[in-house]
JSON list of C-alpha atoms in Angstrom, two decimals:
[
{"chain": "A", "resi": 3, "resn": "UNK", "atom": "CA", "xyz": [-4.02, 2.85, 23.36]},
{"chain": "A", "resi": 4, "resn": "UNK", "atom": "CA", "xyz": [-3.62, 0.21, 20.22]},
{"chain": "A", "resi": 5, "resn": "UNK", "atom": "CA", "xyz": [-3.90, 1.82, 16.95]},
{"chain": "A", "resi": 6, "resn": "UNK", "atom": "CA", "xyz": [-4.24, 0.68, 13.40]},
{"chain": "A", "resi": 7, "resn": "UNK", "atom": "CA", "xyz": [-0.98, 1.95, 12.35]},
{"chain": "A", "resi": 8, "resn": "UNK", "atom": "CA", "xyz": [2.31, 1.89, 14.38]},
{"chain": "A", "resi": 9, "resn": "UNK", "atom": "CA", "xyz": [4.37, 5.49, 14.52]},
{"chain": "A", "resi": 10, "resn": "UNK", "atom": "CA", "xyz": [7.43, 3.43, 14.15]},
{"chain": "A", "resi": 11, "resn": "UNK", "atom": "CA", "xyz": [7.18, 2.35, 10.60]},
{"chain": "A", "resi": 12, "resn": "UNK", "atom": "CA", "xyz": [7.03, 5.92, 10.16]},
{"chain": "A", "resi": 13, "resn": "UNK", "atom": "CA", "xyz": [9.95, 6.14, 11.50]},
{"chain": "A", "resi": 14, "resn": "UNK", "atom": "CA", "xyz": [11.64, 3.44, 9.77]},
{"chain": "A", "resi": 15, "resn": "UNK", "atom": "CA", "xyz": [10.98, 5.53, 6.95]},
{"chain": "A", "resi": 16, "resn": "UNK", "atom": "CA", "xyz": [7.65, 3.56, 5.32]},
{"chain": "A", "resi": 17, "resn": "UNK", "atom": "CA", "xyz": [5.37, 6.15, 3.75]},
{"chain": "A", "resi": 18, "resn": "UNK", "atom": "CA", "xyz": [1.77, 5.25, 5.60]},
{"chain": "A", "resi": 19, "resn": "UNK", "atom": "CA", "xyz": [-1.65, 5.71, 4.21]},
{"chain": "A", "resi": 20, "resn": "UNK", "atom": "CA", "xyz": [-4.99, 5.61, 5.66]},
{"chain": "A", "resi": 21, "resn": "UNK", "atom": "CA", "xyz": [-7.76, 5.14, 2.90]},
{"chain": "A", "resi": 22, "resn": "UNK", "atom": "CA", "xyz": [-11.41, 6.41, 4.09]},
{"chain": "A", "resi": 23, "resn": "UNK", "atom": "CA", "xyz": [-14.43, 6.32, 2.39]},
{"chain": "A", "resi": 24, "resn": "UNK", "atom": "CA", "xyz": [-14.89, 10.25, 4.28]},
{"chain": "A", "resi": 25, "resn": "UNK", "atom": "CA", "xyz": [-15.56, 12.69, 1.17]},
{"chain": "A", "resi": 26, "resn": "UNK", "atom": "CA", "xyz": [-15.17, 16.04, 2.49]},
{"chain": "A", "resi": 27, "resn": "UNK", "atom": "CA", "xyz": [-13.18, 17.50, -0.36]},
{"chain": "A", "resi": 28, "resn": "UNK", "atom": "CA", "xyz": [-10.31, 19.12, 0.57]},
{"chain": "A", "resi": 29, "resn": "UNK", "atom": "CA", "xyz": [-11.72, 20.64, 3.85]},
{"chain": "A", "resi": 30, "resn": "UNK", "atom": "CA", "xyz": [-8.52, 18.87, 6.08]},
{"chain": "A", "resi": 31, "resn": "UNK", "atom": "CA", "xyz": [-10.67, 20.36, 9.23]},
{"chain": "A", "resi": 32, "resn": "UNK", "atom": "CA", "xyz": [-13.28, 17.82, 8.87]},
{"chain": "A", "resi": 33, "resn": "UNK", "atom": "CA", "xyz": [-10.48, 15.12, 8.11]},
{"chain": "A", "resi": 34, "resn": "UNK", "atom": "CA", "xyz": [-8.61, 16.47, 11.19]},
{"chain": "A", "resi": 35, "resn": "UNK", "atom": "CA", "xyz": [-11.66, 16.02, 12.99]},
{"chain": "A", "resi": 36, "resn": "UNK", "atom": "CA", "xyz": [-12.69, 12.95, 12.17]},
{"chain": "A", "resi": 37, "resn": "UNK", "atom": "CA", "xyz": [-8.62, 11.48, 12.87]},
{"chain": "A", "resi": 38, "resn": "UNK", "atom": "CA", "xyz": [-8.44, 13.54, 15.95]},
{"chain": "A", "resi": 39, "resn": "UNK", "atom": "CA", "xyz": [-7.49, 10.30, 18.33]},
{"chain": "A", "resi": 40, "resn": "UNK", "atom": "CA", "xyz": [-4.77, 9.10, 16.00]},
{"chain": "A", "resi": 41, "resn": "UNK", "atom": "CA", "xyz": [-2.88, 12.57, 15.02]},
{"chain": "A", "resi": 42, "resn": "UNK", "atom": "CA", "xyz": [-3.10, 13.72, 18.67]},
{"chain": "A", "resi": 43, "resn": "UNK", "atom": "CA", "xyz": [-1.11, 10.49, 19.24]},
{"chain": "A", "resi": 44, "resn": "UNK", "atom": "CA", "xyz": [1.33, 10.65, 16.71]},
{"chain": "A", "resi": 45, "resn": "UNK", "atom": "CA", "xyz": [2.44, 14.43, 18.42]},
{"chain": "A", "resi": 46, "resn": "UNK", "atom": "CA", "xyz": [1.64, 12.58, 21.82]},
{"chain": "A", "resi": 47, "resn": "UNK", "atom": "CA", "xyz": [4.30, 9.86, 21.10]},
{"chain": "A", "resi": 48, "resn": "UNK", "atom": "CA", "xyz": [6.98, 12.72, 19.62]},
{"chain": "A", "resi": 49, "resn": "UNK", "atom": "CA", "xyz": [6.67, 11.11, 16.09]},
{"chain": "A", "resi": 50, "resn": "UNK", "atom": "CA", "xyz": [9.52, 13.19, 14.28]},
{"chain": "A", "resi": 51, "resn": "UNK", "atom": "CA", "xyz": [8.79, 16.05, 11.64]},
{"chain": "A", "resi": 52, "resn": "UNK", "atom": "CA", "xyz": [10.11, 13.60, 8.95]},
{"chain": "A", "resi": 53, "resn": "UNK", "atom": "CA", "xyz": [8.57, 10.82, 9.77]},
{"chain": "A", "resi": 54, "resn": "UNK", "atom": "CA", "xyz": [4.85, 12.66, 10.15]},
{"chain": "A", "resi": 55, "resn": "UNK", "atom": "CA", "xyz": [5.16, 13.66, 6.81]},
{"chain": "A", "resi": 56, "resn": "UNK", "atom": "CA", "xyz": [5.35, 10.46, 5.90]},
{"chain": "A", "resi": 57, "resn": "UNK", "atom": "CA", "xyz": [1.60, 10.18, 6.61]},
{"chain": "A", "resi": 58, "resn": "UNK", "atom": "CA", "xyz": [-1.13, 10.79, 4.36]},
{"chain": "A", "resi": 59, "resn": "UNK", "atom": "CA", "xyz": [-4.64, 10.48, 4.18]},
{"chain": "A", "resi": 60, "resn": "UNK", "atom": "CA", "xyz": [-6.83, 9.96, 0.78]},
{"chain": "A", "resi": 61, "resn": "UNK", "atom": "CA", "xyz": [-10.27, 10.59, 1.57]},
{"chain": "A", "resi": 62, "resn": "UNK", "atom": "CA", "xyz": [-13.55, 9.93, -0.60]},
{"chain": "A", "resi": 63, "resn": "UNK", "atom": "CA", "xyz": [-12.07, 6.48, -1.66]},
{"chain": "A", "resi": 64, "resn": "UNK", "atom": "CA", "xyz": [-8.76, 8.29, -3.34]},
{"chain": "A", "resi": 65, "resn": "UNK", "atom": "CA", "xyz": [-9.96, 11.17, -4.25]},
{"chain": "A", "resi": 66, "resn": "UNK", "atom": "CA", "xyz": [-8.58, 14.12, -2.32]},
{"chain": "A", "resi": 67, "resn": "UNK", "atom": "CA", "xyz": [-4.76, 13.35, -1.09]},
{"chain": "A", "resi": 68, "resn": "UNK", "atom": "CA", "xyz": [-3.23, 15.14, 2.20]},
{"chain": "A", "resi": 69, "resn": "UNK", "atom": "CA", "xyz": [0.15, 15.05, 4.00]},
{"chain": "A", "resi": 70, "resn": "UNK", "atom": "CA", "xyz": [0.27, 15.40, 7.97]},
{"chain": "A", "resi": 71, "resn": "UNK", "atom": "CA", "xyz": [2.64, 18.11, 8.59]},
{"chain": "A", "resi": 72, "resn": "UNK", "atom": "CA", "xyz": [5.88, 18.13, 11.13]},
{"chain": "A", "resi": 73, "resn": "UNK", "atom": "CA", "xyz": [3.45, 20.63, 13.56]},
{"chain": "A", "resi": 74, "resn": "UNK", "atom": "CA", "xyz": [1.01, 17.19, 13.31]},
{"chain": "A", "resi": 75, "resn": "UNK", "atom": "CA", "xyz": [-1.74, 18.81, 11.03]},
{"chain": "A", "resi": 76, "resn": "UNK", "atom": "CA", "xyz": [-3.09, 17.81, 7.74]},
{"chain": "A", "resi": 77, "resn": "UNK", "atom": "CA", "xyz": [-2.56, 20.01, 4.14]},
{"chain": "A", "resi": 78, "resn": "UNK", "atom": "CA", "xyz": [-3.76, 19.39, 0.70]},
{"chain": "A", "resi": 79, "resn": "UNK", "atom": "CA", "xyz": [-1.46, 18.11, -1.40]},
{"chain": "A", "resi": 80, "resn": "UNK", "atom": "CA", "xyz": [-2.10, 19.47, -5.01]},
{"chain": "A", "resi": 81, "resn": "UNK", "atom": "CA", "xyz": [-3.66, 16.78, -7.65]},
{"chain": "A", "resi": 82, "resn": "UNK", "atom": "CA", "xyz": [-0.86, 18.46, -9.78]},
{"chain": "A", "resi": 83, "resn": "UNK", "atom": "CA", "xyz": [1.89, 16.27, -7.25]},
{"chain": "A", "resi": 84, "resn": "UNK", "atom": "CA", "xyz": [0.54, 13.49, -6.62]},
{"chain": "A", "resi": 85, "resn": "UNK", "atom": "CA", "xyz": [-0.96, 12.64, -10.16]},
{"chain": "A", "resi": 86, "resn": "UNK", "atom": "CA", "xyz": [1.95, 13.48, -11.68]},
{"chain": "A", "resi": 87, "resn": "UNK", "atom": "CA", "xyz": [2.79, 12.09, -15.09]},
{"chain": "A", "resi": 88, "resn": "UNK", "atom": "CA", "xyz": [6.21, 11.24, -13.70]},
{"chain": "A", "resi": 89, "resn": "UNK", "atom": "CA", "xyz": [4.41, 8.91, -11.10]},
{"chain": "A", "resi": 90, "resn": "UNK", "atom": "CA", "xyz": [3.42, 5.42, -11.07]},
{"chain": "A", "resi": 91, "resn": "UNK", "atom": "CA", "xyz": [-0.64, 4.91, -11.42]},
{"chain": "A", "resi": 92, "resn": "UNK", "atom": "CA", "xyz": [-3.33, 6.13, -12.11]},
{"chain": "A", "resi": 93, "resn": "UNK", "atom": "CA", "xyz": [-4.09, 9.49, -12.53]},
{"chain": "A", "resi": 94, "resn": "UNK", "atom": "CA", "xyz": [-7.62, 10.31, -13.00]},
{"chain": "A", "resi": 95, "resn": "UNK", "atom": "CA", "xyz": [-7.87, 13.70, -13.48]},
{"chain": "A", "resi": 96, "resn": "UNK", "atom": "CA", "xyz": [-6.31, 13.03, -16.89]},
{"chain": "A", "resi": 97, "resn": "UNK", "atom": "CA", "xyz": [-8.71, 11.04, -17.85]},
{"chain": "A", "resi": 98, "resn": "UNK", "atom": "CA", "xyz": [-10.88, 11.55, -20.86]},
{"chain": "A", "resi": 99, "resn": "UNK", "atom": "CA", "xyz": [-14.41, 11.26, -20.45]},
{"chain": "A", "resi": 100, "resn": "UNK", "atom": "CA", "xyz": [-14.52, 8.17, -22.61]},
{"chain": "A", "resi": 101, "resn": "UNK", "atom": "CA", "xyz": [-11.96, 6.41, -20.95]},
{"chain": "A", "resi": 102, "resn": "UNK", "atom": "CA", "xyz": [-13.85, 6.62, -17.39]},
{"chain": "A", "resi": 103, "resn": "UNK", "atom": "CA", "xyz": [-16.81, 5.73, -19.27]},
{"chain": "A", "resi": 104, "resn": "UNK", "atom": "CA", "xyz": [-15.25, 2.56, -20.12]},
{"chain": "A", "resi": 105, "resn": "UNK", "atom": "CA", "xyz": [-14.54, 1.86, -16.83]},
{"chain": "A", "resi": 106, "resn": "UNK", "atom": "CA", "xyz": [-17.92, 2.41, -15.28]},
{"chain": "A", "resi": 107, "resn": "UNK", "atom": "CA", "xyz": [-19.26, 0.36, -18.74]},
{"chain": "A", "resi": 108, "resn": "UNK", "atom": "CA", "xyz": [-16.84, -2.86, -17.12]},
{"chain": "A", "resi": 109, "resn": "UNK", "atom": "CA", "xyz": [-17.70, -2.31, -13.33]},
{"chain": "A", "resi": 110, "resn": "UNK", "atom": "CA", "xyz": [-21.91, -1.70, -14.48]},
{"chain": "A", "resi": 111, "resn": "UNK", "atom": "CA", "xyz": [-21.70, -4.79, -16.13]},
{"chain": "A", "resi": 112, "resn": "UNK", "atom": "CA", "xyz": [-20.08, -6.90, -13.81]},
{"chain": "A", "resi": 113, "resn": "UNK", "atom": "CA", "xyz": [-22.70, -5.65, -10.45]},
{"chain": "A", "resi": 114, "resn": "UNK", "atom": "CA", "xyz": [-25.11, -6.44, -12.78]},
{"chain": "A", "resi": 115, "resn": "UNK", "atom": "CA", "xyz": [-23.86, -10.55, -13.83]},
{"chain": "A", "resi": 116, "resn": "UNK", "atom": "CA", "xyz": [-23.20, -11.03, -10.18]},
{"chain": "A", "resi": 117, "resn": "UNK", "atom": "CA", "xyz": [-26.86, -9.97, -9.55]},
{"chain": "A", "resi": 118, "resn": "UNK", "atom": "CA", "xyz": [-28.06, -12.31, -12.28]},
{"chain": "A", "resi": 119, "resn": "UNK", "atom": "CA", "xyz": [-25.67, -15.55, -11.45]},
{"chain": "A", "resi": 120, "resn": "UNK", "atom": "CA", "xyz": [-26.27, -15.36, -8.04]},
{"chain": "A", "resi": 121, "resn": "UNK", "atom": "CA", "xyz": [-30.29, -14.84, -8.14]},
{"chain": "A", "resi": 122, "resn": "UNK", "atom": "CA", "xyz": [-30.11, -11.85, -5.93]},
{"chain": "A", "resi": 123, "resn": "UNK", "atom": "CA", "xyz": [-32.62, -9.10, -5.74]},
{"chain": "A", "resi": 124, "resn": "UNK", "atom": "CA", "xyz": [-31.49, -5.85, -6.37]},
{"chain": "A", "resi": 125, "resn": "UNK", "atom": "CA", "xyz": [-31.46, -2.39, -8.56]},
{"chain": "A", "resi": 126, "resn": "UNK", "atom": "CA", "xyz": [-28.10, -1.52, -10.03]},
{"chain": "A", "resi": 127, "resn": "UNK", "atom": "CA", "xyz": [-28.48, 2.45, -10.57]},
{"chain": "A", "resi": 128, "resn": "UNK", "atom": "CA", "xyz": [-25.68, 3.76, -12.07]},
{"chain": "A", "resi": 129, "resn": "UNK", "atom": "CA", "xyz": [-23.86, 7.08, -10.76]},
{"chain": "A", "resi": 130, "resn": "UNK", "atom": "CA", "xyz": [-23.48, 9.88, -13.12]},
{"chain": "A", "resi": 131, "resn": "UNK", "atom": "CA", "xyz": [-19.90, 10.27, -14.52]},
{"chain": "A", "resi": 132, "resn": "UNK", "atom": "CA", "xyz": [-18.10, 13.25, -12.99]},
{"chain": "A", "resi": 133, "resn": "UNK", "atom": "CA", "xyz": [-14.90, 12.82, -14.12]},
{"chain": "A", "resi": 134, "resn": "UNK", "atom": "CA", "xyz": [-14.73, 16.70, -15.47]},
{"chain": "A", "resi": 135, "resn": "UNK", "atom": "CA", "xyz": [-16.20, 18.08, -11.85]},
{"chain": "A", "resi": 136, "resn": "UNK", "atom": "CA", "xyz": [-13.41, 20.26, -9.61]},
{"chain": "A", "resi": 137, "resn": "UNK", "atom": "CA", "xyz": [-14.40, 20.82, -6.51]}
]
């Protein structure tokens, strides 16, 4: 079986992240589900505890962060952790509304010049800021 990741950089001791798209909140079931192939593998191969922690998934395109678990399972970790001050990047849940409605200003306007330069016909409808929205 060929996989996108290889269990041994895990091992090595690189931290490995799989990015989807998948917003199911925090509900690591439907995650688990939906990554049932690769996890099963990773316990398969005898990946140790350590390095399975190493793994994490951020579903709905960074929104919701998890950590696999020695036992090979997935668990929330809390925004709190991994949006720490303390941390490198971004942290979005400390944003103020004004400052992600900057950001959607910038990206709006771009969609909508690459539309116009390039002649292309389409409707740029702009999603409703939920910055301030817990789940």
């Amino acid at each position: 079986m060929k996989l996108p990741i290889n269990y041994k950089l895990l091992e090595a001791g690189v931290n490995v992240v799989l990015v989807t798209a998948a917003g199911y909140g925090y509900h690591v079931e439907k995650y688990e589900a939906r990554l049932t192939g690769l996890l099963a593998y990773l316990v398969q191969e005898r990946v140790s505890a350590d390095a399975m922690e190493r793994f994490y998934v951020m579903g709905g395109e960074c929104n919701y962060c998890m950590r696999l678990t020695g036992e090979g399972r997935l668990q929330k970790v809390e925004e709190e952790e991994w949006q720490s001050p303390n941390l490198p990047g971004p942290k979005p849940r400390l944003w103020e509304e004004a400052a992600v409605s900057q950001v959607l200003n910038v990206a709006e306007e771009t969609v909508r010049s690459c539309v116009s330069n390039l002649k292309l016909r389409a409707k740029v409808i702009r999603k409703v800021s939920c910055a301030k929205v817990r789940l």
